[in-house]
PDB file of N, CA and C in Angstrom:
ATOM      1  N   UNK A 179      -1.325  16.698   3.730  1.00 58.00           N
ATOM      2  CA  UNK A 179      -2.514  16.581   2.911  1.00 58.00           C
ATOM      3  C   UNK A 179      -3.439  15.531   3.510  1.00 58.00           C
ATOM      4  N   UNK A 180      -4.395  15.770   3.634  1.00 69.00           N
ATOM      5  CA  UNK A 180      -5.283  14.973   4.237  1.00 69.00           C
ATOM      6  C   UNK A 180      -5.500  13.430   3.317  1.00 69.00           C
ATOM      7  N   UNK A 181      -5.983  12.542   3.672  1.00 80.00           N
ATOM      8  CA  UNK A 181      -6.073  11.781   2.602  1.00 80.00           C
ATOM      9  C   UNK A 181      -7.282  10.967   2.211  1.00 80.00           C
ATOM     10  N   UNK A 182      -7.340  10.930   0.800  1.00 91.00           N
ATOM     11  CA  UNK A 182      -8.965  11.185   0.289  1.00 91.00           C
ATOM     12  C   UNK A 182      -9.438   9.688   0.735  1.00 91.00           C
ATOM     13  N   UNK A 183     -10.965   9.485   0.470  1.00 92.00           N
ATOM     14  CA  UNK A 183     -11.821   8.420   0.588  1.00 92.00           C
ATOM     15  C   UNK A 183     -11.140   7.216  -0.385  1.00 92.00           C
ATOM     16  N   UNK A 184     -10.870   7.716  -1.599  1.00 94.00           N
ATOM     17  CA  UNK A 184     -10.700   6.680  -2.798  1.00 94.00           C
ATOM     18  C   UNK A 184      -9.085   6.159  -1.755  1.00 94.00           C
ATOM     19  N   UNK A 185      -7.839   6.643  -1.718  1.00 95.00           N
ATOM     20  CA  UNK A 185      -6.886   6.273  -1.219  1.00 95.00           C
ATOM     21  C   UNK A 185      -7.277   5.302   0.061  1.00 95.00           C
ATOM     22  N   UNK A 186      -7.872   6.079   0.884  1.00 96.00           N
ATOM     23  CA  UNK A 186      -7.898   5.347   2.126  1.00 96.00           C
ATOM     24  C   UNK A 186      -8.500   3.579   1.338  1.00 96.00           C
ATOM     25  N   UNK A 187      -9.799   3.464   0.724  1.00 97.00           N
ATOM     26  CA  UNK A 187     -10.231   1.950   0.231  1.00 97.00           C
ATOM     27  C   UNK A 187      -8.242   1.997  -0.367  1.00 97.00           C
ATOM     28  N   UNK A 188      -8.012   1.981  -1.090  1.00 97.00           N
ATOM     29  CA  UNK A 188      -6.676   1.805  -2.113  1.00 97.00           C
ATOM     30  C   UNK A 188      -5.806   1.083  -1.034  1.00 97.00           C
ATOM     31  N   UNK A 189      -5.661   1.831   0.005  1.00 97.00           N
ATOM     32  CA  UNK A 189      -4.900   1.547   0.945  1.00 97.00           C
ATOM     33  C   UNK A 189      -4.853   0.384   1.845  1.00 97.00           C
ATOM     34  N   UNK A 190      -6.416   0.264   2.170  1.00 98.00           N
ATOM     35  CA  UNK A 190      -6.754  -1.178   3.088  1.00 98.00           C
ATOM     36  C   UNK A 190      -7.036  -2.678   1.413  1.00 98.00           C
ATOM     37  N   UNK A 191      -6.465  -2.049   0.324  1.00 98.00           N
ATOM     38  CA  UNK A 191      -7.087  -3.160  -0.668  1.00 98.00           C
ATOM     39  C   UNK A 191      -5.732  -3.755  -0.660  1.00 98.00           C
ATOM     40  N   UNK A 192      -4.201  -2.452  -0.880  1.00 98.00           N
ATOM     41  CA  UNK A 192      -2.959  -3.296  -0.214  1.00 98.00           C
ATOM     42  C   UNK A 192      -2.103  -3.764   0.338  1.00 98.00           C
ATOM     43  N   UNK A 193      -3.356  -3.410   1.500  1.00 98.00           N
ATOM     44  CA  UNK A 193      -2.604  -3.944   2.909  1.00 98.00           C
ATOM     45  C   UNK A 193      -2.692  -5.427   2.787  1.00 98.00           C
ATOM     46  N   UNK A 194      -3.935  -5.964   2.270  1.00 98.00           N
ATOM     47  CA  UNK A 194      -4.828  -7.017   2.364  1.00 98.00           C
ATOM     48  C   UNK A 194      -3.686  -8.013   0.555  1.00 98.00           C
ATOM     49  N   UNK A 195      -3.083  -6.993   0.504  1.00 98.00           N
ATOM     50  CA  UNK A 195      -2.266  -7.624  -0.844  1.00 98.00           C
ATOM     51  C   UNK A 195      -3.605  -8.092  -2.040  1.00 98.00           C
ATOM     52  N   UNK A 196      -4.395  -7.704  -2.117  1.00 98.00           N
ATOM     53  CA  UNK A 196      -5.964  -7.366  -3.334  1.00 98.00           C
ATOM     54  C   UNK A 196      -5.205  -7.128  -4.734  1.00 98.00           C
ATOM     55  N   UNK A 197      -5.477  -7.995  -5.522  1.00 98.00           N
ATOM     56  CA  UNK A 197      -5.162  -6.837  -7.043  1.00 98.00           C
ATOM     57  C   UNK A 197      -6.945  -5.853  -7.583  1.00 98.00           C
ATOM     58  N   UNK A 198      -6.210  -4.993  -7.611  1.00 98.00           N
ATOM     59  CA  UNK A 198      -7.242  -3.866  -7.723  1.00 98.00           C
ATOM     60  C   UNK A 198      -6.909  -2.481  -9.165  1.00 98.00           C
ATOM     61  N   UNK A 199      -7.913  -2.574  -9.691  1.00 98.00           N
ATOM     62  CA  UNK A 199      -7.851  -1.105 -10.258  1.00 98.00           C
ATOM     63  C   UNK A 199      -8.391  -0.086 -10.377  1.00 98.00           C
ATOM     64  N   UNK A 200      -7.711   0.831  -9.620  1.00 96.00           N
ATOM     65  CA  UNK A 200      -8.387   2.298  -9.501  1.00 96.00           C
ATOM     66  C   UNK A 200      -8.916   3.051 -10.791  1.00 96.00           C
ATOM     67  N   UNK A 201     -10.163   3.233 -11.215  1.00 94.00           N
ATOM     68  CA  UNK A 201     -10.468   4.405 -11.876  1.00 94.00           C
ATOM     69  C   UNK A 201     -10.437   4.029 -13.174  1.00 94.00           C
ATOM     70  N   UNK A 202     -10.475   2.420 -13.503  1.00 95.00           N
ATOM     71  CA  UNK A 202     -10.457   1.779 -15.221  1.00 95.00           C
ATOM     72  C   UNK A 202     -11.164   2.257 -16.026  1.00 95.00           C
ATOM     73  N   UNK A 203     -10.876   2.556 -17.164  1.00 93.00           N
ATOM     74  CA  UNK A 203     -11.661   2.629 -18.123  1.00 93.00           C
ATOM     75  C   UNK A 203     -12.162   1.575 -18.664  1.00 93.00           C
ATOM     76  N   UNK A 204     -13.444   1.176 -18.774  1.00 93.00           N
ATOM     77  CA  UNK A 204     -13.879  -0.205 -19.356  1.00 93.00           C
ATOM     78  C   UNK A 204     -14.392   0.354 -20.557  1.00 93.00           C
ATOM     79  N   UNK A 205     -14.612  -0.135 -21.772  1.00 92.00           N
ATOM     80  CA  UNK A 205     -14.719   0.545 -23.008  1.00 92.00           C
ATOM     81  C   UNK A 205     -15.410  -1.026 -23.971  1.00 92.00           C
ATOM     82  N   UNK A 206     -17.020  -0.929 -23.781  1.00 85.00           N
ATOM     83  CA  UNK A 206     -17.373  -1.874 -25.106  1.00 85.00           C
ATOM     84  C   UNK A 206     -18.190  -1.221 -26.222  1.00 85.00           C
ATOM     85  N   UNK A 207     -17.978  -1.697 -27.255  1.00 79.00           N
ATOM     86  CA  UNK A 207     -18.619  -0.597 -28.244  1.00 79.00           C
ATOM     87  C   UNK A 207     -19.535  -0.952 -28.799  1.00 79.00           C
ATOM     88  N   UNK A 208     -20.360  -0.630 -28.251  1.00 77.00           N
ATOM     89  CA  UNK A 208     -22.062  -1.391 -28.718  1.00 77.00           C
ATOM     90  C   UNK A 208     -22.492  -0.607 -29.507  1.00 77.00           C
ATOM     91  N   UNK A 209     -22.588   1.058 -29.396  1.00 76.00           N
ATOM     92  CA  UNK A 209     -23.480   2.100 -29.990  1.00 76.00           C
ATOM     93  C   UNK A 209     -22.670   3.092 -30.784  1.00 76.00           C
ATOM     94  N   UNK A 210     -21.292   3.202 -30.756  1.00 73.00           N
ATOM     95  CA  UNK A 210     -20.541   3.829 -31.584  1.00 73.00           C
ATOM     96  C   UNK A 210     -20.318   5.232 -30.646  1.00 73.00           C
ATOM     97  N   UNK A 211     -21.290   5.526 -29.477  1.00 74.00           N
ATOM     98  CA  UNK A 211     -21.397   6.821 -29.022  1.00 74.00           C
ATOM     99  C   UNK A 211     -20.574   6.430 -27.705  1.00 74.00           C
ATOM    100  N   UNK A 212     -19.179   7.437 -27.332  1.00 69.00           N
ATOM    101  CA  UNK A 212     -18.405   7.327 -26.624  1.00 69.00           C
ATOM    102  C   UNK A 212     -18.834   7.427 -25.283  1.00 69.00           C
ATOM    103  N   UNK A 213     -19.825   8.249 -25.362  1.00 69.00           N
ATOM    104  CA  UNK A 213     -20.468   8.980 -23.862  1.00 69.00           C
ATOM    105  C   UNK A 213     -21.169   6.855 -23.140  1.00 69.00           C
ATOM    106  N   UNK A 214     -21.769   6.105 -24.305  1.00 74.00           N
ATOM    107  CA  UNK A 214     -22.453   5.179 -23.652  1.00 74.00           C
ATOM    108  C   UNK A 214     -21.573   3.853 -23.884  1.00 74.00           C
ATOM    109  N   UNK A 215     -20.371   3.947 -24.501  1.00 81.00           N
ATOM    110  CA  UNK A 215     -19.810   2.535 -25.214  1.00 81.00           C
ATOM    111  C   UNK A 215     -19.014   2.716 -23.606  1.00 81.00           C
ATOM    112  N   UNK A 216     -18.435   3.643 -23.227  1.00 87.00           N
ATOM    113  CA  UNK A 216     -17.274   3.911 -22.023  1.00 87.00           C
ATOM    114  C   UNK A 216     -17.582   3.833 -20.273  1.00 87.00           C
ATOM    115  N   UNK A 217     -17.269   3.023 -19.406  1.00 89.00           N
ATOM    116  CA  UNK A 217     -17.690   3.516 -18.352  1.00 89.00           C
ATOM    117  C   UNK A 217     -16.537   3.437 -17.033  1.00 89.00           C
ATOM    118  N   UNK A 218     -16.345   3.923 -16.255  1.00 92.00           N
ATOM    119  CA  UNK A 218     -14.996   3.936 -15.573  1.00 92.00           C
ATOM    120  C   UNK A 218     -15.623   4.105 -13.818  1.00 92.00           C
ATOM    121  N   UNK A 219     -16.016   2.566 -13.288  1.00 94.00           N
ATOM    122  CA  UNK A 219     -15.617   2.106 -12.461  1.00 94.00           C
ATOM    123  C   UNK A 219     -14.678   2.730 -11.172  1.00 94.00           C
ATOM    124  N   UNK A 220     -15.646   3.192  -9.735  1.00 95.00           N
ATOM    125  CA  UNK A 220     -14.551   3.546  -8.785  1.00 95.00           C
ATOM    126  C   UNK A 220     -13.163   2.559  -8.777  1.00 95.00           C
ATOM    127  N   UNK A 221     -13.266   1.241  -8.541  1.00 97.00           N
ATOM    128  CA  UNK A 221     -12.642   0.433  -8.048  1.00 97.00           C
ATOM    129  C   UNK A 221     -12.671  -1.054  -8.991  1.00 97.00           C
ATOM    130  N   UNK A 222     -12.104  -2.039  -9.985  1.00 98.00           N
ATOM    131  CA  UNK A 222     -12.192  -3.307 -10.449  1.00 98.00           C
ATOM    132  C   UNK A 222     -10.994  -3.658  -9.614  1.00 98.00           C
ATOM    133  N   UNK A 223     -12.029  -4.651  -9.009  1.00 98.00           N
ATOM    134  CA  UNK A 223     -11.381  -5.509  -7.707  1.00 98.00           C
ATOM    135  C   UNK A 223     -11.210  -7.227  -8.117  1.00 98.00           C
ATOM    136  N   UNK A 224      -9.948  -7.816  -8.538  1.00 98.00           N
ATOM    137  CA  UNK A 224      -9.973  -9.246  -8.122  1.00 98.00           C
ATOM    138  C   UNK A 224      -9.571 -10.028  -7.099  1.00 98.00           C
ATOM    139  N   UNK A 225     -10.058 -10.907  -6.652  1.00 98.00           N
ATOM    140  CA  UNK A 225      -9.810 -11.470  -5.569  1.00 98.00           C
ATOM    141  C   UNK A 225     -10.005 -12.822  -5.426  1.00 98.00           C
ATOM    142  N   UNK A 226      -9.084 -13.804  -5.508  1.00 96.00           N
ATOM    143  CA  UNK A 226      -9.245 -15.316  -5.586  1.00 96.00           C
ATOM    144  C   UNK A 226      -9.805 -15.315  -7.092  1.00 96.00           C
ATOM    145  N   UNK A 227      -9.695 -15.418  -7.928  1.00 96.00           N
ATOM    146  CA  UNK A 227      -9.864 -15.669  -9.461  1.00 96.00           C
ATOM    147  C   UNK A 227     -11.917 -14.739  -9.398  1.00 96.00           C
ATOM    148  N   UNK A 228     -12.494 -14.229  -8.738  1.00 97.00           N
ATOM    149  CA  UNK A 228     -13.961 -13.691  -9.039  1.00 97.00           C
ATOM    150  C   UNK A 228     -13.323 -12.273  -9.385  1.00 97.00           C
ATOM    151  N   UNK A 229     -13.854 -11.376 -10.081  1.00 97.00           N
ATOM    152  CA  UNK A 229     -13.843 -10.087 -10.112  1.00 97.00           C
ATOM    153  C   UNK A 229     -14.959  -9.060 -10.006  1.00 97.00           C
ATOM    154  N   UNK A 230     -14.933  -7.927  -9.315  1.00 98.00           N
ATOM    155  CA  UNK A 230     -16.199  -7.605  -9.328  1.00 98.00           C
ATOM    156  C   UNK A 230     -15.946  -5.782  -9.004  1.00 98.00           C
ATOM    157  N   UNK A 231     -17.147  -4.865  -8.401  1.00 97.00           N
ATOM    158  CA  UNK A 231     -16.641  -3.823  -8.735  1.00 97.00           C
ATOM    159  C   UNK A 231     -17.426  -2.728  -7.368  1.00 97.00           C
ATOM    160  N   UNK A 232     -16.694  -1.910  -7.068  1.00 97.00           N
ATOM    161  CA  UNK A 232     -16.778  -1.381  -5.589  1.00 97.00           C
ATOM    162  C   UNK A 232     -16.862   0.093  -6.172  1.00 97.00           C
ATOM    163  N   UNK A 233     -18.198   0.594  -5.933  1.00 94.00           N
ATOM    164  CA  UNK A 233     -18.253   2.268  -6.190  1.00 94.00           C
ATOM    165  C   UNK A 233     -18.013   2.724  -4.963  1.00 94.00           C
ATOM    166  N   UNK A 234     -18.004   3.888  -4.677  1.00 93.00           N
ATOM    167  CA  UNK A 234     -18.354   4.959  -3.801  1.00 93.00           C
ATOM    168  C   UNK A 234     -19.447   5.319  -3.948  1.00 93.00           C
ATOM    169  N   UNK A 235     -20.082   5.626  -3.298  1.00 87.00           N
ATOM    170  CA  UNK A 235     -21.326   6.387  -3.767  1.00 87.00           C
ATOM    171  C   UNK A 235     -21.129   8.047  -2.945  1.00 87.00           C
ATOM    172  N   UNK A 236     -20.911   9.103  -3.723  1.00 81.00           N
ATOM    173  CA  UNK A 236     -20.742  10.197  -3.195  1.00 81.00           C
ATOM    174  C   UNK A 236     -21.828  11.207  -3.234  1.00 81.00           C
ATOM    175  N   UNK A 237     -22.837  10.858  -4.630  1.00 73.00           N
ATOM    176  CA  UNK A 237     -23.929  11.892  -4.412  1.00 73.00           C
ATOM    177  C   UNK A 237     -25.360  11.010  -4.194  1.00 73.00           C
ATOM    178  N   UNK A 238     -25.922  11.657  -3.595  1.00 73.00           N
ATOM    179  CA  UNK A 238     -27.320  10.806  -3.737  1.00 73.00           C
ATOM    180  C   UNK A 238     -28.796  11.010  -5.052  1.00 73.00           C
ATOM    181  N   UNK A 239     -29.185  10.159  -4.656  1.00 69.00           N
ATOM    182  CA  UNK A 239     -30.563  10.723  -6.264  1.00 69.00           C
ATOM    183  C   UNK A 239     -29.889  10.326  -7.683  1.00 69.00           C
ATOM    184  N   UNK A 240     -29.058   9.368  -7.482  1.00 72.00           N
ATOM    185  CA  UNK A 240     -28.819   8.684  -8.781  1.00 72.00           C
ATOM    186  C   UNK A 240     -28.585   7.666  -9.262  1.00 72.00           C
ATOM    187  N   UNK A 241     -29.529   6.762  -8.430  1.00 64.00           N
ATOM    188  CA  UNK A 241     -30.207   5.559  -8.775  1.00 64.00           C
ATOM    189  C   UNK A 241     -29.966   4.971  -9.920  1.00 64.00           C
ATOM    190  N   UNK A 242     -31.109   5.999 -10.702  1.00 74.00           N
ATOM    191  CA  UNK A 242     -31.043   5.864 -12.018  1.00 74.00           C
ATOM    192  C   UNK A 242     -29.480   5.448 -12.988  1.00 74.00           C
ATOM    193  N   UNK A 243     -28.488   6.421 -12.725  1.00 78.00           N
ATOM    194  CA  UNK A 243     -27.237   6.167 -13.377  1.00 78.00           C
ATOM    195  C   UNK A 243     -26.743   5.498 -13.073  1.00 78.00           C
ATOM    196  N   UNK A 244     -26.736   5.148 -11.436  1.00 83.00           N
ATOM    197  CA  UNK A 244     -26.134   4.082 -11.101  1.00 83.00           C
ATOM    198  C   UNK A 244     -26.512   2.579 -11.776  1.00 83.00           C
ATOM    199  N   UNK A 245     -28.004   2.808 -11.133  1.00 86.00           N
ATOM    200  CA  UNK A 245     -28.513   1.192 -11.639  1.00 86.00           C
ATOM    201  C   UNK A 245     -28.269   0.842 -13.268  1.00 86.00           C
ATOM    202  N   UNK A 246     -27.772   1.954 -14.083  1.00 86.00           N
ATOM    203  CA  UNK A 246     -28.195   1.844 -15.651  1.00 86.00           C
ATOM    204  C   UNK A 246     -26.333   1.201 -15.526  1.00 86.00           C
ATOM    205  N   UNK A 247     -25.276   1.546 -15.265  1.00 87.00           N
ATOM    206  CA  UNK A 247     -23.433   1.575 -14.894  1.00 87.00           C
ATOM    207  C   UNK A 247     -23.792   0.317 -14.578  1.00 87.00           C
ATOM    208  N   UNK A 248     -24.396  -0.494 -13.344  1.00 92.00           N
ATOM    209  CA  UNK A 248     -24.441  -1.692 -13.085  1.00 92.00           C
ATOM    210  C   UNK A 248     -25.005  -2.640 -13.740  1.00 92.00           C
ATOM    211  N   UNK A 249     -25.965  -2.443 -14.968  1.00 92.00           N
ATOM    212  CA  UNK A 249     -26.153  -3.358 -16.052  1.00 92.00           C
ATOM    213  C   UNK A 249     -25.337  -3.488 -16.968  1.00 92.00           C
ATOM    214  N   UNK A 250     -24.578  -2.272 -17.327  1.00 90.00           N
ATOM    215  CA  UNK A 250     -23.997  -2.350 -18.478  1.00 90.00           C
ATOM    216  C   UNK A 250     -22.572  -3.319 -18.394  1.00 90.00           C
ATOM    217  N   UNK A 251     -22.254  -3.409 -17.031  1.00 94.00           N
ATOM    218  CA  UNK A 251     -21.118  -4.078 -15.985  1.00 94.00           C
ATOM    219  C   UNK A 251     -21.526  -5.374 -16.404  1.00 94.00           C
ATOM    220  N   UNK A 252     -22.624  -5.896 -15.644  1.00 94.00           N
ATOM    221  CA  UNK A 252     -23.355  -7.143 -15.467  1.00 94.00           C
ATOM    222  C   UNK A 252     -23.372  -7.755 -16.804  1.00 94.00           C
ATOM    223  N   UNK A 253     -23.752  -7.167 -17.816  1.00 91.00           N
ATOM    224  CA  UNK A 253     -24.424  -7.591 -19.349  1.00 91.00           C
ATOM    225  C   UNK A 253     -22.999  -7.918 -19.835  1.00 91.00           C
ATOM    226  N   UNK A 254     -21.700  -7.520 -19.251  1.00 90.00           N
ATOM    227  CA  UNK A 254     -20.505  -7.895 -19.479  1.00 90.00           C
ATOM    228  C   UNK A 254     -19.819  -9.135 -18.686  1.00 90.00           C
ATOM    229  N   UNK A 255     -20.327  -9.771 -17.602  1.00 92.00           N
ATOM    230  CA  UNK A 255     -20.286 -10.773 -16.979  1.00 92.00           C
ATOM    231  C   UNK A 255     -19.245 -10.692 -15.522  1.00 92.00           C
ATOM    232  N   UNK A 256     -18.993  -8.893 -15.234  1.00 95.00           N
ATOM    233  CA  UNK A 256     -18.878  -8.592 -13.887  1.00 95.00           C
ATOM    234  C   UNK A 256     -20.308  -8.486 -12.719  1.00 95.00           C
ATOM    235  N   UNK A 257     -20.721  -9.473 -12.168  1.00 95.00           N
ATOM    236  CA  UNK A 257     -21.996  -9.674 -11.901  1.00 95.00           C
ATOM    237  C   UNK A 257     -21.958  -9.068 -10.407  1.00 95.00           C
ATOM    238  N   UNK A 258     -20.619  -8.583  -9.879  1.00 97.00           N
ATOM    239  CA  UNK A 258     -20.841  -8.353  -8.438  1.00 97.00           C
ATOM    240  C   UNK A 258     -20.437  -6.330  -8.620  1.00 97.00           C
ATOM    241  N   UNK A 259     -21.560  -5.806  -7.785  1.00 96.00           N
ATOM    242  CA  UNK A 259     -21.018  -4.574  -8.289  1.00 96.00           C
ATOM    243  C   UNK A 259     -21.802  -4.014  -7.185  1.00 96.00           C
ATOM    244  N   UNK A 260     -21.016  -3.785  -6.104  1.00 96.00           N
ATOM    245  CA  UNK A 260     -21.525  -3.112  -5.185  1.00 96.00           C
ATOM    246  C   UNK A 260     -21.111  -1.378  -5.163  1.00 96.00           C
ATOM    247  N   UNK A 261     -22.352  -0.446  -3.773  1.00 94.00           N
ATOM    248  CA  UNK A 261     -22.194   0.380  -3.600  1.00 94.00           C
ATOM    249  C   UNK A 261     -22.352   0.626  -2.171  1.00 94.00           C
ATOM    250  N   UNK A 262     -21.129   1.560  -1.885  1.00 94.00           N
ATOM    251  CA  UNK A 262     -21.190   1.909  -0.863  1.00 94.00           C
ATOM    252  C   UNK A 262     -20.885   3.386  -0.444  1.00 94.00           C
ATOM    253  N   UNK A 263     -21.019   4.237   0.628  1.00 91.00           N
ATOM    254  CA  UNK A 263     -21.724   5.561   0.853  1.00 91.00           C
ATOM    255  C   UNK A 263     -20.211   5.856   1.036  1.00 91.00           C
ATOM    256  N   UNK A 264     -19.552   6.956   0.509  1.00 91.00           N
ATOM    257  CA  UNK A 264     -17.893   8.022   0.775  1.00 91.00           C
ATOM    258  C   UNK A 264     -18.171   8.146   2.162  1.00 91.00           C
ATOM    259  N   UNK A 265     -18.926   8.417   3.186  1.00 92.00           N
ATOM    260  CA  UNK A 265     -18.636   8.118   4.508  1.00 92.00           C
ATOM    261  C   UNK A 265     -18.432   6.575   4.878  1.00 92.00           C
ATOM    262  N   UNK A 266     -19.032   5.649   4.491  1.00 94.00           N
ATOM    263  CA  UNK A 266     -18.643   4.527   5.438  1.00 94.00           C
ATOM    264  C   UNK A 266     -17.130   3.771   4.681  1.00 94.00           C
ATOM    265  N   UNK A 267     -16.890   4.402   2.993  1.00 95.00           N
ATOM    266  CA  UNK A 267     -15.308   4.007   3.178  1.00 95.00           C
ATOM    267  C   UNK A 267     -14.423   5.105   3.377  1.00 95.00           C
ATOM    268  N   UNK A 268     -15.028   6.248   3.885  1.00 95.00           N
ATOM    269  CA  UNK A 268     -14.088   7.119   4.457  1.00 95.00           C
ATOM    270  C   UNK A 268     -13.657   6.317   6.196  1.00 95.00           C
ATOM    271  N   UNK A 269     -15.005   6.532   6.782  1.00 96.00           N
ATOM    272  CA  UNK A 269     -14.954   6.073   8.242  1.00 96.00           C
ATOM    273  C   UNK A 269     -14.925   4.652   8.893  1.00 96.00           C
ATOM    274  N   UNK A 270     -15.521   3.871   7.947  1.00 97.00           N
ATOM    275  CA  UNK A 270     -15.187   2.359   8.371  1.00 97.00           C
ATOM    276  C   UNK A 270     -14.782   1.505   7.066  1.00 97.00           C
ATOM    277  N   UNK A 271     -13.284   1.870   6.363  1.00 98.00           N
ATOM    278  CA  UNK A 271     -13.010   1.459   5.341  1.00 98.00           C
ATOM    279  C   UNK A 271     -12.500  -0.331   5.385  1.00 98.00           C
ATOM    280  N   UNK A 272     -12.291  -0.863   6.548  1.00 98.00           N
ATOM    281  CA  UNK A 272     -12.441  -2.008   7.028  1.00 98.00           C
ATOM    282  C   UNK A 272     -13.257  -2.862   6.978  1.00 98.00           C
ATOM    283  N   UNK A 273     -14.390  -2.256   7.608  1.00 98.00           N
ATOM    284  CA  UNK A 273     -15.539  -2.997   7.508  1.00 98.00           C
ATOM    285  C   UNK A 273     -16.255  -2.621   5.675  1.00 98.00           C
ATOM    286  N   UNK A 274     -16.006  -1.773   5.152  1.00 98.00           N
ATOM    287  CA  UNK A 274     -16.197  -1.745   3.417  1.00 98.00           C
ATOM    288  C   UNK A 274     -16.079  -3.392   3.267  1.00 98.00           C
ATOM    289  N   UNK A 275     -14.761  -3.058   3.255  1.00 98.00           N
ATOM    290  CA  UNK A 275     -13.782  -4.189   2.454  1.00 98.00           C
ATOM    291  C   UNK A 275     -14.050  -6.085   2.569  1.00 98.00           C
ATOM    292  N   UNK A 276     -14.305  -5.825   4.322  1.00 98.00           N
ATOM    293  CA  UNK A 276     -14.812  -7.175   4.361  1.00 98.00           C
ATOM    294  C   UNK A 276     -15.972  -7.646   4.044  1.00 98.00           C
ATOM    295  N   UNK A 277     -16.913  -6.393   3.984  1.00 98.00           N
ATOM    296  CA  UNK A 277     -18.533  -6.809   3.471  1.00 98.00           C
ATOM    297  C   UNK A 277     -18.363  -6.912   1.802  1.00 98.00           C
ATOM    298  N   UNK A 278     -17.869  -6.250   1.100  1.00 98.00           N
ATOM    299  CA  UNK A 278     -17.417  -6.361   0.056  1.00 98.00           C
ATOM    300  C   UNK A 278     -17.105  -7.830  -0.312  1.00 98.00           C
ATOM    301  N   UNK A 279     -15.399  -8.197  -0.131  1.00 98.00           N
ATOM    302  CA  UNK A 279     -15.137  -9.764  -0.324  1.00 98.00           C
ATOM    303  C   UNK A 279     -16.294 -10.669   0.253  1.00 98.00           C
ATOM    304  N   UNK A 280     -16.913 -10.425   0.963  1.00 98.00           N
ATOM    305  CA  UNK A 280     -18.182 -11.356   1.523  1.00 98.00           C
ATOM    306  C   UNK A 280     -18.812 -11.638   0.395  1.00 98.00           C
ATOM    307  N   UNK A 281     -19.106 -10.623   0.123  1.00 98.00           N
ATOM    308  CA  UNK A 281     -20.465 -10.714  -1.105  1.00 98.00           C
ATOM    309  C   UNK A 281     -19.323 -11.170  -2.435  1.00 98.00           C
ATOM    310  N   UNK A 282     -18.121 -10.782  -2.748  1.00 98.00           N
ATOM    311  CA  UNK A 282     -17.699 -11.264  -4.153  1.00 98.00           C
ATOM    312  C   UNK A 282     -17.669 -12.841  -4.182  1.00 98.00           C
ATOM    313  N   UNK A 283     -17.463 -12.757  -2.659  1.00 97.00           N
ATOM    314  CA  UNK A 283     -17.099 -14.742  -2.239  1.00 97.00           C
ATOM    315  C   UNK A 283     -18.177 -15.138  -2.946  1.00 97.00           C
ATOM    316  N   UNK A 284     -19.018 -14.799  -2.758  1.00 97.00           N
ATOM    317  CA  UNK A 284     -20.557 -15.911  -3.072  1.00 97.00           C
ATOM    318  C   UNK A 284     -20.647 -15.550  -4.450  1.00 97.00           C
ATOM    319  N   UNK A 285     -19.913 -15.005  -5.482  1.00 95.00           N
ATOM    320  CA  UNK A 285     -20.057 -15.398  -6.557  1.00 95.00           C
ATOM    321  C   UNK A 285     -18.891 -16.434  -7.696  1.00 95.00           C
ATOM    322  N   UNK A 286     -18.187 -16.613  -6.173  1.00 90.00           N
ATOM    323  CA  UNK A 286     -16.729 -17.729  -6.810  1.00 90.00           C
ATOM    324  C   UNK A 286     -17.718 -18.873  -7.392  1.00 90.00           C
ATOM    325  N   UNK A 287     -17.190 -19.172  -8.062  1.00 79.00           N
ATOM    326  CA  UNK A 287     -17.798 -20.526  -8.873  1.00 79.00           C
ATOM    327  C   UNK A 287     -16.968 -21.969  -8.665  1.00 79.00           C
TER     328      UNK A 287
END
């Protein structure tokens, strides 16, 4: 079986010994409506006590949903929430990872 984009990041997160969770459900209930209280995160990544959050980005032209997922994150006080393209953590899932912790670094406190 070939092995997918999400595994391959999974894979270099524990090589690197990362606590990570694939595919969380984060759930705050602001509006009572399940579709907007719920949102589930490619990747909640901690690392050295910061936590923060690593999409895929697999389709393009959705800005919009995206950028709306990354406030609702943020307004919760996960402030690092990057995106990156299913080819470059298919093909350079290495270099993901370290640009990634780069950027969570600078929000250690």
């Amino acid at each position: 079986f070939p092995v997918t984009i999400e595994v391959r990041v999974a894979q270099e997160l524990e090589r690197r010994k990362i606590l990570f969770f694939p595919l969380p459900l984060a759930v705050r209930a602001e509006t009572g409506k399940n579709f907007q209280d719920h949102r589930e995160p490619d990747f909640l990544i901690c690392h050295e006590g910061v936590w923060g959050i690593l999409e895929v980005a697999f389709h393009q032209g959705r800005y919009e949903q995206d950028k709306q997922k990354d406030e609702w994150f943020k307004r919760s006080g996960i402030l690092c929430v990057e995106h990156y393209t299913a080819e470059e953590c298919y093909n350079k899932t290495t270099s993901v990872i370290d640009r990634f912790l780069s950027i969570l670094a600078q929000h250690k406190k």
